[in-house]
Every structure is written in structure tokens, then in C-alpha cells.
Coordinates of C-alpha atoms and ligand atoms in Angstrom, one line a residue:
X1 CA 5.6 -7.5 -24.1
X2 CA 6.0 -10.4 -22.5
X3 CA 3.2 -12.7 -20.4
X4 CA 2.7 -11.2 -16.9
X5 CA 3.0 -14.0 -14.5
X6 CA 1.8 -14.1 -10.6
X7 CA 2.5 -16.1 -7.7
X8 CA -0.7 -17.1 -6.7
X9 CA -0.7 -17.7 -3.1
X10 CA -3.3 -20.7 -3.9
X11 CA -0.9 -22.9 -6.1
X12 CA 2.2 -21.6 -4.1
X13 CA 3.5 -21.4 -7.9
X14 CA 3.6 -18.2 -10.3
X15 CA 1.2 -18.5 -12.9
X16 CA 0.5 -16.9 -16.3
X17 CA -2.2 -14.5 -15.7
X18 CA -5.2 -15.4 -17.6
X19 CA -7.9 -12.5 -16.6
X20 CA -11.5 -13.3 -17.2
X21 CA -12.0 -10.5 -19.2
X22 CA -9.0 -8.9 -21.1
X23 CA -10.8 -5.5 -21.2
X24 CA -11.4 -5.1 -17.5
X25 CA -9.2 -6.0 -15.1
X26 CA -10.6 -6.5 -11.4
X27 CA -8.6 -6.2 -8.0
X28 CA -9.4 -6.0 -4.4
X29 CA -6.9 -5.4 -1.5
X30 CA -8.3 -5.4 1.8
X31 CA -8.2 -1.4 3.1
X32 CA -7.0 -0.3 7.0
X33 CA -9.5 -0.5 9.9
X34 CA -9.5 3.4 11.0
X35 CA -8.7 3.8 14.0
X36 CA -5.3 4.8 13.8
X37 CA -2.3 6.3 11.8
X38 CA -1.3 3.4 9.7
X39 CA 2.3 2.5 10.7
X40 CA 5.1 2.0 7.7
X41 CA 4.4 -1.5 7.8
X42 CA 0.8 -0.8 7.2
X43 CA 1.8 1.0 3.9
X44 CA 3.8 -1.9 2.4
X45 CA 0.4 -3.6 0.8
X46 CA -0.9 0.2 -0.2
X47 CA 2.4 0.7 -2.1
X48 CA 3.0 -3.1 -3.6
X49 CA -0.5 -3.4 -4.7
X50 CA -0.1 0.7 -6.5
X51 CA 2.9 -0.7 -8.4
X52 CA 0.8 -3.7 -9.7
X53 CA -1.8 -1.4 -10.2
X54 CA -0.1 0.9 -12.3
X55 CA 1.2 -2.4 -14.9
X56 CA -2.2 -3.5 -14.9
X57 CA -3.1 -0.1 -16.3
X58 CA -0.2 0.1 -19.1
X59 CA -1.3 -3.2 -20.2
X60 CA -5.2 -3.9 -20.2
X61 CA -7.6 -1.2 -21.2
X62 CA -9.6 -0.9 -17.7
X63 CA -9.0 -2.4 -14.5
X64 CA -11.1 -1.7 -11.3
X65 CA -9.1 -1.5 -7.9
X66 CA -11.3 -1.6 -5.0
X67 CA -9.8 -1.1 -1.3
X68 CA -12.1 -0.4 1.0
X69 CA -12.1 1.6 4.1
X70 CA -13.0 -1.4 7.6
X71 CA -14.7 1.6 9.4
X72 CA -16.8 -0.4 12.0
X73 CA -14.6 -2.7 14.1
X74 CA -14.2 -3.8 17.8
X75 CA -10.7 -1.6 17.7
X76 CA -12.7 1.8 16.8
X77 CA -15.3 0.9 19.7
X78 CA -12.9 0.7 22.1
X79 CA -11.0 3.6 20.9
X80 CA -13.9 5.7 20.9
X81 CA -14.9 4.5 24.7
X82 CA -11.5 5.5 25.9
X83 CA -10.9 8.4 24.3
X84 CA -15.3 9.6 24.8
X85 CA -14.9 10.9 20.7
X86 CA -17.7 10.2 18.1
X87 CA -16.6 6.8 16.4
X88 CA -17.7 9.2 12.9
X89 CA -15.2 11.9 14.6
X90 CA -12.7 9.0 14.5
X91 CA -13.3 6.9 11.3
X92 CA -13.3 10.6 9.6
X93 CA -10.0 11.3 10.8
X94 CA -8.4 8.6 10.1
X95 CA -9.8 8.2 6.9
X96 CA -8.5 11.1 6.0
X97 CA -4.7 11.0 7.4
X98 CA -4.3 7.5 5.8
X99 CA -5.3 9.2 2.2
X100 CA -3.0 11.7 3.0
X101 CA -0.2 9.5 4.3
X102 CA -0.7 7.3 1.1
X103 CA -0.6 10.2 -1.4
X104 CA 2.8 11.4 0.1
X105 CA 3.8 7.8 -0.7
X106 CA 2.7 8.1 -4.5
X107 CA 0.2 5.8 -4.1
X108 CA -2.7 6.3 -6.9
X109 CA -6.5 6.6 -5.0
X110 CA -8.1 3.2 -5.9
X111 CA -11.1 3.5 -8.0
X112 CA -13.7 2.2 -5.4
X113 CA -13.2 3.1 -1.8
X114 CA -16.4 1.5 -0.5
X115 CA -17.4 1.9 3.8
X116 CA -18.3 -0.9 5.7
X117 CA -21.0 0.7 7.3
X118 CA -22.5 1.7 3.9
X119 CA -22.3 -2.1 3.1
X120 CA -24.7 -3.7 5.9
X121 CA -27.4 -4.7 3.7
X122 CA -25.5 -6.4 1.1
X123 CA -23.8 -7.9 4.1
X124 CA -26.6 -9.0 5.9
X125 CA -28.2 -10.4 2.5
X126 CA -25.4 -12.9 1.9
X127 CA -24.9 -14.1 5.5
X128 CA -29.3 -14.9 4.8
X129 CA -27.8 -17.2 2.1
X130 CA -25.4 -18.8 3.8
X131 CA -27.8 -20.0 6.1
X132 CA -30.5 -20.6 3.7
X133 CA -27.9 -22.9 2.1
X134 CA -26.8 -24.4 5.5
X135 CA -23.8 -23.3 5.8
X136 CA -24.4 -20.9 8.5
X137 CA -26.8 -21.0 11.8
X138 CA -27.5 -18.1 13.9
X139 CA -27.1 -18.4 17.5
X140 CA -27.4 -16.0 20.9
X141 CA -27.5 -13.3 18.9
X142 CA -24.9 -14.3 17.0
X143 CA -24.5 -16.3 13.2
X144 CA -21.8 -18.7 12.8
X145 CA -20.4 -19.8 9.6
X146 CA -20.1 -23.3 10.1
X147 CA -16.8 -24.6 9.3
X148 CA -16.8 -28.6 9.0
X149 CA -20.2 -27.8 5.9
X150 CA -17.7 -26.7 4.1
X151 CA -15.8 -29.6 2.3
X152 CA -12.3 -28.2 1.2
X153 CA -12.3 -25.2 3.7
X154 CA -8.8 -24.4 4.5
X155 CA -7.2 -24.5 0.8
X156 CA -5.4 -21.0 0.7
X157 CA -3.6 -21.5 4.2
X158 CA -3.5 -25.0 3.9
X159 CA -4.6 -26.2 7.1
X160 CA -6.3 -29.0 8.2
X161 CA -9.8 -28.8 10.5
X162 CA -7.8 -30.8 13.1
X163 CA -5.3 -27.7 13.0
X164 CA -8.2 -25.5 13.3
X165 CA -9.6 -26.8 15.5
X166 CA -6.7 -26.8 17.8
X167 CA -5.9 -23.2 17.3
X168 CA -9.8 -21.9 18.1
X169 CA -9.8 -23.9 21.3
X170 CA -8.3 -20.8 22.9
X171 CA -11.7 -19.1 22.3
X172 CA -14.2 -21.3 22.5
X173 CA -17.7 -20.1 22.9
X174 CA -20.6 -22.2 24.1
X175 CA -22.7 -21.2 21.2
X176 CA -20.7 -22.7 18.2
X177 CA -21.2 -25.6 17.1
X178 CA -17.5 -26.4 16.4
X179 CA -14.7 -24.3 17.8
X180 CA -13.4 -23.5 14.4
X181 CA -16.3 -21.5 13.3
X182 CA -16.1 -18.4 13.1
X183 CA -18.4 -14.9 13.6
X184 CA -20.4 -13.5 10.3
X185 CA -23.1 -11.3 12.9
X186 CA -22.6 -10.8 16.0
X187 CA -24.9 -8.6 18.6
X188 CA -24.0 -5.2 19.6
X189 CA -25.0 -3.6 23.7
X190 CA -26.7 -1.0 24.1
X191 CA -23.7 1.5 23.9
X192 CA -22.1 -0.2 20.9
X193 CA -22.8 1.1 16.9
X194 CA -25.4 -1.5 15.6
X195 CA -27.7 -2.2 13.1
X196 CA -31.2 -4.7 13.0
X197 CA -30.9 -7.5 11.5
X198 CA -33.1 -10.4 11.4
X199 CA -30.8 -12.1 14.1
X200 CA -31.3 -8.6 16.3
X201 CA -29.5 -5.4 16.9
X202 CA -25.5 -6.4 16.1
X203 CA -22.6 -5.5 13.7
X204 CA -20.6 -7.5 11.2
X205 CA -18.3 -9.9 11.6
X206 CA -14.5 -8.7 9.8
X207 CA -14.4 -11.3 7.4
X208 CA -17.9 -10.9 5.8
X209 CA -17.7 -7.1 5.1
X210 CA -14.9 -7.9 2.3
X211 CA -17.1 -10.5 1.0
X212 CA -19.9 -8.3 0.5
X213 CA -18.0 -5.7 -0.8
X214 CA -16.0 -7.3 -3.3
X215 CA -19.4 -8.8 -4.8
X216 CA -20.7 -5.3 -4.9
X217 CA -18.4 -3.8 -7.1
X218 CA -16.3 -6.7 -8.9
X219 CA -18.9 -9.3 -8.7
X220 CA -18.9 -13.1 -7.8
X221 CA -15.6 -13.8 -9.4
X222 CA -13.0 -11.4 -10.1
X223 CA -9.2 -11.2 -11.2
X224 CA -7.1 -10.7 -8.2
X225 CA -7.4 -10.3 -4.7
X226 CA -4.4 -9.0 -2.3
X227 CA -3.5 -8.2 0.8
X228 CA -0.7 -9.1 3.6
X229 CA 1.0 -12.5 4.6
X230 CA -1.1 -11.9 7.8
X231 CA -4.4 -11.9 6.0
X232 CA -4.0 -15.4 4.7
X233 CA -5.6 -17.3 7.9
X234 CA -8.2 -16.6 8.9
X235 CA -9.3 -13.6 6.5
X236 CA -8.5 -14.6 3.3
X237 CA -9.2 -18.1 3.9
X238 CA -12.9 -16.9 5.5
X239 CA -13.8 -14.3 2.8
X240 CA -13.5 -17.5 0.6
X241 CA -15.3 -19.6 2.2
X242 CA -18.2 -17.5 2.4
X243 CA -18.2 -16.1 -0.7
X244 CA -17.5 -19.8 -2.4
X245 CA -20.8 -21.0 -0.4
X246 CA -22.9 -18.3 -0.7
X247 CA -22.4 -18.4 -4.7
X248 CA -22.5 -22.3 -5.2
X249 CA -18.6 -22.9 -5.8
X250 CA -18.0 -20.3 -7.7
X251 CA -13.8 -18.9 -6.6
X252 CA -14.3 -15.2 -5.5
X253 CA -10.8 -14.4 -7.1
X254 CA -8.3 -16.3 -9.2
X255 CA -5.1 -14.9 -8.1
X256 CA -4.3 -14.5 -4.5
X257 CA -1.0 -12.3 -3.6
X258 CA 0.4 -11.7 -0.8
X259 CA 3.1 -9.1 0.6
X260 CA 5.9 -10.0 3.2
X261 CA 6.3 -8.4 6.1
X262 CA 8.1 -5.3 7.0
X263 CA 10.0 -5.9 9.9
X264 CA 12.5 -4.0 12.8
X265 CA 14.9 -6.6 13.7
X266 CA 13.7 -8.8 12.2
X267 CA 10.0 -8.9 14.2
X268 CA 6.8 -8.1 12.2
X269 CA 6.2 -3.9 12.5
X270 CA 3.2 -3.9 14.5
X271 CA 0.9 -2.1 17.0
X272 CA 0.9 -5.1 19.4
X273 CA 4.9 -5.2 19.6
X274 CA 5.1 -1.3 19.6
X275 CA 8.2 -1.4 17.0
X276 CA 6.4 1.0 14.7
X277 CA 7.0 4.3 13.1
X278 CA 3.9 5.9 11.7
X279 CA 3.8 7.1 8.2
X280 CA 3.1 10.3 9.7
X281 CA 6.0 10.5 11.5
X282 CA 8.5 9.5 9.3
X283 CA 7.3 11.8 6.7
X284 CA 8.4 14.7 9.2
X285 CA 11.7 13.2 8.6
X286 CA 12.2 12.0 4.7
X287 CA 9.8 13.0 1.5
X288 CA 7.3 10.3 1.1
X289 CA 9.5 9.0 -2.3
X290 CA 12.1 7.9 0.1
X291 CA 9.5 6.0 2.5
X292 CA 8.2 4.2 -0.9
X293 CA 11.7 3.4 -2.4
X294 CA 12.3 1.8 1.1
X295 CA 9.0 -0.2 0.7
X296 CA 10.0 -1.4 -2.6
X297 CA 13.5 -2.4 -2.0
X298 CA 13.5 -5.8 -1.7
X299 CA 11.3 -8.6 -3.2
X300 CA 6.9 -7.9 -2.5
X301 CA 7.1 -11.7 -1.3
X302 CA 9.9 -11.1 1.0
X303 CA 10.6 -9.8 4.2
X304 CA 11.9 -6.2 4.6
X305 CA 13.8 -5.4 7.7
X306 CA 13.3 -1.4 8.3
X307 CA 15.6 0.6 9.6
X308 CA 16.3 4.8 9.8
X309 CA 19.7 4.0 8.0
X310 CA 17.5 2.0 5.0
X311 CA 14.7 5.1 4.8
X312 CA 18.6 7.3 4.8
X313 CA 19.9 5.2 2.0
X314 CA 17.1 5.3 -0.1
X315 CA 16.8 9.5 0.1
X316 CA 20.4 9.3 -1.1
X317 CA 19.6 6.4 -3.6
X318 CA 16.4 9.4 -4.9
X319 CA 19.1 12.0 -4.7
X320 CA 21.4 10.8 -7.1
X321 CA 18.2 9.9 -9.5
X322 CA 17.1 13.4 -9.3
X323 CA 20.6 14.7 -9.2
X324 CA 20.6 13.2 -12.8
X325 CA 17.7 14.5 -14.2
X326 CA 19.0 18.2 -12.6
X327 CA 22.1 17.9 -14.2
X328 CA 20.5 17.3 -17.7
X329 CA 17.9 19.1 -17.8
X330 CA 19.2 21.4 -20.9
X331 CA 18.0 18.1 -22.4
X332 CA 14.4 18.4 -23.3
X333 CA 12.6 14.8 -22.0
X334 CA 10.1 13.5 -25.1
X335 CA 7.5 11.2 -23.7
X336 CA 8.2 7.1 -23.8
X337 CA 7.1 4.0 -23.1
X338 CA 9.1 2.8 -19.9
X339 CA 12.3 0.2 -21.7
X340 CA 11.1 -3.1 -22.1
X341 CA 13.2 -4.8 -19.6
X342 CA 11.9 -3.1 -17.0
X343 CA 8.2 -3.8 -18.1
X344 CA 9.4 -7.5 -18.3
X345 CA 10.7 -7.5 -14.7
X346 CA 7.2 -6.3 -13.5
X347 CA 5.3 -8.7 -15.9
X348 CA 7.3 -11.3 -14.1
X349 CA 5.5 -11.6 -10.6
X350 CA 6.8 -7.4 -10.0
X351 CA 10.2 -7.9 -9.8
X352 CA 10.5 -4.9 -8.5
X353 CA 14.1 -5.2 -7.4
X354 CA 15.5 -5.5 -10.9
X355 CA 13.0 -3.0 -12.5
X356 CA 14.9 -0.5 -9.9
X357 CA 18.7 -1.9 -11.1
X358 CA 16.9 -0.8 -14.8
X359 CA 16.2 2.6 -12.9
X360 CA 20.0 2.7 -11.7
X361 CA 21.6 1.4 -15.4
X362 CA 19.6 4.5 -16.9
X363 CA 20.6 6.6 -14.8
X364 CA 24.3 5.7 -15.2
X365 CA 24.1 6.0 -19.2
X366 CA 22.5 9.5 -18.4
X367 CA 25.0 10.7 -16.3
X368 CA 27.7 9.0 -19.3
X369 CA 26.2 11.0 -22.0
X370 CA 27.4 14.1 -22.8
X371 CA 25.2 15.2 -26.0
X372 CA 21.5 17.1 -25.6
X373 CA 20.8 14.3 -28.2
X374 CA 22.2 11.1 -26.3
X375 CA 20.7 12.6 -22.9
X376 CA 17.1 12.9 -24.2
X377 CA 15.8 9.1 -24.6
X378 CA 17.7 8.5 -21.9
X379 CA 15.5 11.2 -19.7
X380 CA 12.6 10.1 -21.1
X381 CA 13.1 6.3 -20.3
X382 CA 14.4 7.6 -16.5
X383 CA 10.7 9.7 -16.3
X384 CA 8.9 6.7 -17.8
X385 CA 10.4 3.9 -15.5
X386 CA 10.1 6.4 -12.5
X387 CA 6.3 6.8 -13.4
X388 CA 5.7 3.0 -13.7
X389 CA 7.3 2.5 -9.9
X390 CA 5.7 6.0 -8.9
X391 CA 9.3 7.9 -8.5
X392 CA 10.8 11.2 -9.7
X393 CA 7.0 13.0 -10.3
X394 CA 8.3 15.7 -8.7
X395 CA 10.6 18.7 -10.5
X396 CA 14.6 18.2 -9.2
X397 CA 14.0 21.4 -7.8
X398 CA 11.1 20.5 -6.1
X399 CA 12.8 17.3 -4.8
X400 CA 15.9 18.7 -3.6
X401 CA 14.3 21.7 -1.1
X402 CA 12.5 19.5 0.6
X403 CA 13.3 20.0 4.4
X404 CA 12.0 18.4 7.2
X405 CA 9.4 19.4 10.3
X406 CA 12.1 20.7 11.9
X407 CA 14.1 22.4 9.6
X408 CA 14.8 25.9 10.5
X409 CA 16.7 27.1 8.2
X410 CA 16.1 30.1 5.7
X411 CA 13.1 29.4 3.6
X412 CA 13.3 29.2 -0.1
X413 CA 13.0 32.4 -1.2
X414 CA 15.7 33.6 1.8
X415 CA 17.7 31.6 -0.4
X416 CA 16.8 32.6 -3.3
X417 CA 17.6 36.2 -2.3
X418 CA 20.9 35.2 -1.2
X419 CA 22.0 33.6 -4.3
X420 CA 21.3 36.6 -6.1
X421 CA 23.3 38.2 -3.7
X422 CA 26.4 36.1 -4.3
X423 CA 26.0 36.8 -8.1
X424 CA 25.8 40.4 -7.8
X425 CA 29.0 40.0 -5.6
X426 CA 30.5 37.9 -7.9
X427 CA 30.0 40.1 -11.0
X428 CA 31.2 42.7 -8.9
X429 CA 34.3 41.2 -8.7
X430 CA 33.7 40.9 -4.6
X431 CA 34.7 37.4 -4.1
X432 CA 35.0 37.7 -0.5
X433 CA 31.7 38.6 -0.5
X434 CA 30.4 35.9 -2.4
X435 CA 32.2 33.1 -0.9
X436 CA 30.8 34.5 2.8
X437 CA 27.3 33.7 1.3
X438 CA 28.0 30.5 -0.1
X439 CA 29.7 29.4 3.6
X440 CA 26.8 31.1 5.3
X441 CA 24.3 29.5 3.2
X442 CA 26.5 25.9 3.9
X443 CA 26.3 26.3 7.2
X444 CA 22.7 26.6 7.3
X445 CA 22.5 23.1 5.7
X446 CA 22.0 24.6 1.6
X447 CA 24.5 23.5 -0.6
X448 CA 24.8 25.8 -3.6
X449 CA 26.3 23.9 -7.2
X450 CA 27.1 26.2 -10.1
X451 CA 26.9 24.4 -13.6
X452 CA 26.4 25.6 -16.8
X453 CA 22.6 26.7 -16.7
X454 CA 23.0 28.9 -13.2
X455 CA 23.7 28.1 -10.0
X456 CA 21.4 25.4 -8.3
X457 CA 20.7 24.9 -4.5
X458 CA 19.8 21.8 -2.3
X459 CA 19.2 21.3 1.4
X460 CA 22.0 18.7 2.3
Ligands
AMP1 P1 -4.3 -4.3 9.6 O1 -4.7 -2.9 9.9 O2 -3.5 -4.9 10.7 O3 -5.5 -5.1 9.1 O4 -3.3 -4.2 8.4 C1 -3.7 -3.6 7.2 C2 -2.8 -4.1 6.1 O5 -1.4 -4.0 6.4 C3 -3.0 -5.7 5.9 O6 -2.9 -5.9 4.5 C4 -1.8 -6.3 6.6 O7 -1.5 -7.5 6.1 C5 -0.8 -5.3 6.3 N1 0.3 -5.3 7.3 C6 0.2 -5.1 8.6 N2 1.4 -5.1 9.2 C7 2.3 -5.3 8.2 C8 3.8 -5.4 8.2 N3 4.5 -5.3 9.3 N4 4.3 -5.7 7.0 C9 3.6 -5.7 5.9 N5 2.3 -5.6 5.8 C10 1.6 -5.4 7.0
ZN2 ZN1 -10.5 -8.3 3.4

């Protein structure tokens, strides 16, 4: 196999990965804030960071994936003030759509899912050593990291403190010290979720809960760390910087990666420019394989423009995948290894484009081959690269009577009934009769194909 490279958003440069220990693997990838349905665009860092998850598990013995769940947040306050619900009713909700939303999309659970709120004492522990060690200074209720005590602060983003500076000018506050720091504590009212501290009744800042969390369950220094192009400044580049001066140097991971953006004409998907399609939504319109195929069509590091014609193309792309394991399915699949080559296009920085022209190559030799013989390694490299991107888990059958929230067709077993239907017809020699039912069944949108095991059915 060959050497799994990475482009570490540090060096700008891919990299060999070198893990610190080759028996256990550790990633984090920063989790949704619930307050919400996550929109598609949402989903692109679940999905990329799966697919990495999943070659990390073929090729080291363990590996830890924590994402965690941001479930205390100015967003879910105000959410919960306009809307008069719990902020539990709301964090519970949401928690629970997004891991349903993510499962449709194939996505494996990571192994920790850790809360904010069940972090507050680890959290409130390190932001006590950051000011113990100076780098922090509480104020009005508030505690400041304090940028400028931090020598080479800005190396992930690569900004300057004179560039910082610039862009915290807009919000100033009167109690920092310089405008670039930023907000580990800060105090809650009254009316707002809070917990004591021993800078008063107050909450967390954003950037400090990954910190803690990450040292909780991968420790001071771990393997990889991941997350969006948009997390880069400031939370990426403030999660290391605490974490660096709370532990005396130390990096808090060695790899940094970073997903492009999914984007509708070209703008970033996004709440604040309203050009987003929620998961939920579109899974009312195409199976959750489609939305991930279209998540993982172009490069991670890329942009992705989305469109309903892309989420269309992909379905078809899946249909003709499936349509190929349907049509050979005499052929018994034996369990593989996914080929080679397309291991080595996900060893090299998941070059997840060419490992899905592999997935297309396959499929074309399968639908070539004629013999049972020839048509079962082929099947079982098709199952074995679909598991490694986290396609075609599904039977053909399954995949192809999949209908959408508004289908109202018949259901599968009015189907079912009518094919029998058309047989009995057809042995009876009634071919007007069986011909009605396949046009009736057409029609209503299910196509019918008779081949050599029986006849199968799809909803078109
Ligand atoms: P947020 O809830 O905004 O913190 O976003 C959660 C995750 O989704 C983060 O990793 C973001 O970087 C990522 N994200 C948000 N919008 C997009 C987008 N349009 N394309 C790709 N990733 C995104
Ligand atoms: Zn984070």
C-alpha cells in the first residue's frame, strides 16, 4: 500500500503522514452548533472527514474520531427566546435530526460525540491555566485570551497581528486589552443558560469548548484535526493558540485539513445568504447516496457548486452502479479488499475524484463480462470500493424503489401484486392483458425489465 499523504493546511504542502502512534489513530472535526437542520453544505465536512475515516480504519488498527455536538451557543439562545422552547427541547431535536440526516448520507457515527455543556469544567480548568501562565486576564465578567503574549499566533491562517488587529476593530470592546483578543468566558444575564465560574455566572467562549474537548478524549497532541475552510480564522487558529499555551508549546494536532466550500452559484451555501437546501429537504427528493455522491464529486479541497441538476446526475450516476450489480447478481460477490488503485488515490490526500473513475472502470468491466466467473471479482471489488466511499450498502432492489415524499404511486407490494398479474397473463397466453399492466404500471412512474432471473421493477 502506498504512503498516505495529507495536505496539511499548516505547511500549505501534502505531507507523508507520520501518526504518533501507528496503533491509534486520533481525529477531531469540529461538530454543528444545534440549533438548526444542517443545510447540504453543512454535510460536506461530515461526509469528507467519514471517507477519511473509513481509510484510516482499513489501514491502522484503531483510530478515535471525536466530533462533538456545540450545544450551548449565542444562536440556540436566541432561538430559544424567539421561539419561547426549552434550549434542551432544542439542542435535543436537533441533535437528533442531524444524526439522522448524516446516517441517510452514510456517514459512520464518530466514536466520541462529547456535549459542550457536559465539558464546562474541563473548560473552565484550562482557561485557569491560561491565566495562571499569562496568557489570559479576566475582565467585566469576561476572560480574554490575550493575543500579542502569544509569539507566533496567527500561523495556520497566516495573518499578521497588524491584520488582526485591523479586522477586530469592528468590535471593539472597552475591556480588552488589544482588539484582537478574543472571548474564552464570558458572563451570562439572568435569563441566559450559565454556569459559576471563578470569573462569575457566564458560558464559554466557541473556541475554548473544542480545546477542552479535544484534550479530554485525544489528549494534548493528537493526529489530525478537521473541519471547513471557514474554520481556519479565527477557530482553528484560536483552538491553537489556547491549547499551544495552556500545554507549554506543545501542537494540539499535526495535520490540519480543510474542506472547500459547497457553493450555489458560485456563493458559499449558507444560513446568512439564504441559498440553502437542508439535508432534510433534499432527502424528500433523492436517497441520501445521491446527496453524498454529490458531496464527493469533486476534489475535498475544492469548491463544489450545487445544483438540483448535480444531486439529478449523481442519482443517475448511482443508478447505473446499482443497475450493474442488478444485472449480475446470478454472480455470487466473495468478499475483497477494495483494488489497490483506488486505496492509492485515497492514500494520496483522498483523491476522491479518481477513486470514483476506479468505481466507474469496474463497473464498465462488469457490465463487459459475460461469465458468472469473470463477473464475481469484479462484484466484489464494485462492493469493496462502494464500502470504502460509503456507496452501494444497499440491495439494488432496495436502491431502485426508492420514491420520494411525494410519490404517490402504488406501493411496493401493489406492484408486486401486479407483476404477478402480468405473469399469470402472460402464461396465459393473454398478452393484451399483460402489456395493459406493464403500460399501467409505466404510467405510474414503475418501469418493469425482464431478464433472465424474473422480471425486475424500478421507480423511474
Ligand atoms: P457551522 O454550523 O457554520 O459552524 O458549520 C459546521 C461545519 O460546516 C463547519 O465545519 C463549516 O466549516 C462547515 N460548512 C459550513 N458551510 C459550508 C459550506 N457551504 N461548504 C462546506 N462546508 C461548510
Ligand atoms: Zn472546533
Amino acid at each position: 500500500m502506498s504512503d498516505l499523504t495529507i495536505h496539511n493546511t499548516l505547511s500549505r504542502q501534502k505531507e507523508k503522514f507520520e501518526p504518533i502512534d501507528p496503533t491509534h489513530i486520533g481525529m477531531y472535526v469540529c461538530g454543528p452548533t444545534v440549533y438548526d437542520f444542517a443545510h447540504l453544505g453543512n454535510a460536506r465536512p461530515v461526509v469528507v472527514f467519514d471517507t477519511l475515516y473509513r481509510l484510516l480504519k482499513r489501514r491502522y488498527p484503531r483510530v478515535t474520531y471525536v466530533r462533538n455536538i456545540t450545544d450551548i451557543d449565542d444562536k440556540i439562545i436566541a432561538k430559544a427566546k424567539n421561539s419561547g422552547e426549552a434550549i434542551d427541547t432544542i439542542t435535543q431535536r436537533t441533535t437528533q435530526a442531524f444524526h439522522e440526516d448524516m446516517a441517510a448520507l452514510n456517514t459512520l457515527p464518530p466514536d466520541i460525540e462529547p456535549l459542550c455543556t457536559q465539558h464546562i469544567p474541563q473548560m473552565i480548568a484550562l482557561i485557569g491555566t491560561l491565566i495562571a501562565k499569562g496568557f489570559a486576564y479576566a475582565a467585566k465578567g469576561h476572560v480574554l485570551f490575550n493575543v500579542p503574549s502569544m509569539k507566533n499566533y496567527g500561523e495556520l491562517s497566516r495573518r499578521s497581528h497588524d491584520e488582526l488587529e485591523a479586522g477586530a476593530r469592528v468590535e471593539i470592546a472597552p475591556y480588552k486589552k488589544d482588539p484582537s483578543d478574543f472571548v474564552l468566558w464570558k458572563p451570562s444575564a439572568k435569563d441566559q443558560p450559565g454556569w459559576d465560574s471563578p470569573w462569575g455566572r457566564g458560558r464559554p467562549g466557541w473556541h475554548i469548548e473544542c480545546s477542552a474537548m479535544a484534550k479530554q478524549h485525544l489528549g494534548v497532541t493528537f493526529d489530525i484535526h478537521g473541519g471547513g475552510l471557514d474554520l481556519i480564522f479565527p477557530h482553528h487558529e484560536n483552538e491553537i493558540a489556547q491549547s499551544r499555551c495552556a500545554h507549554d508549546g506543545a501542537p494540539l494536532a499535526n495535520y490540519w485539513m480543510h474542506n472547500g466550500f459547497l457553493t450555489v452559484n458560485n456563493d458559499k451555501m449558507s444560513k446568512s445568504l439564504k441559498n440553502f437546501y437542508t439535508v432534510r429537504e433534499l432527502l424528500a427528493t433523492a436517497p441520501g447516496e445521491a446527496l453524498r455522491l454529490a458531496l464527493l464529486s469533486g476534489h475535498y479541497r475544492q469548491p463544489i457548486d450545487f445544483s438540483i441538476e448535480s444531486l439529478q446526475n449523481a442519482k443517475a450516476t448511482l443508478d447505473k452502479w446499482y443497475g450493474a450489480l442488478r444485472s449480475t447478481a446470478a454472480a455470487r460477490a466473495e468478499s475483497a479488499p477494495p483494488p489497490p488503485a483506488l486505496e492509492d488515490a485515497l492514500s494520496d490526500d483522498l483523491n476522491i475524484p479518481l477513486a470514483i473513475a476506479h468505481i466507474h472502470e469496474i463497473v464498465s468491466a462488469l457490465n463487459r463480462a459475460a461469465a458468472p466467473e469473470e463477473q464475481a471479482p469484479l462484484r466484489a471489488q464494485l462492493l469493496a470500493s462502494g464500502e470504502a466511499l460509503g456507496f452501494l450498502q444497499q440491495s439494488p432492489e432496495a436502491w431502485f424503489r426508492w420514491c420520494p415524499a411525494t410519490c404517490d404511486g402504488p406501493t411496493d407490494a401493489e406492484i408486486e401484486t401486479q407483476i404477478a398479474a402480468r405473469l399469470a397473463a402472460r402464461q396465459a397466453k393473454n398478452y393484451p392483458e399483460s402489456d395493459r399492466i406493464r403500460d399501467s404500471l409505466a404510467a405510474q412512474g414503475v418501469i418493469l425489465e425482464d431478464g433472465a432471473g424474473g422480471t425486475t421493477w424500478r421507480r423511474g
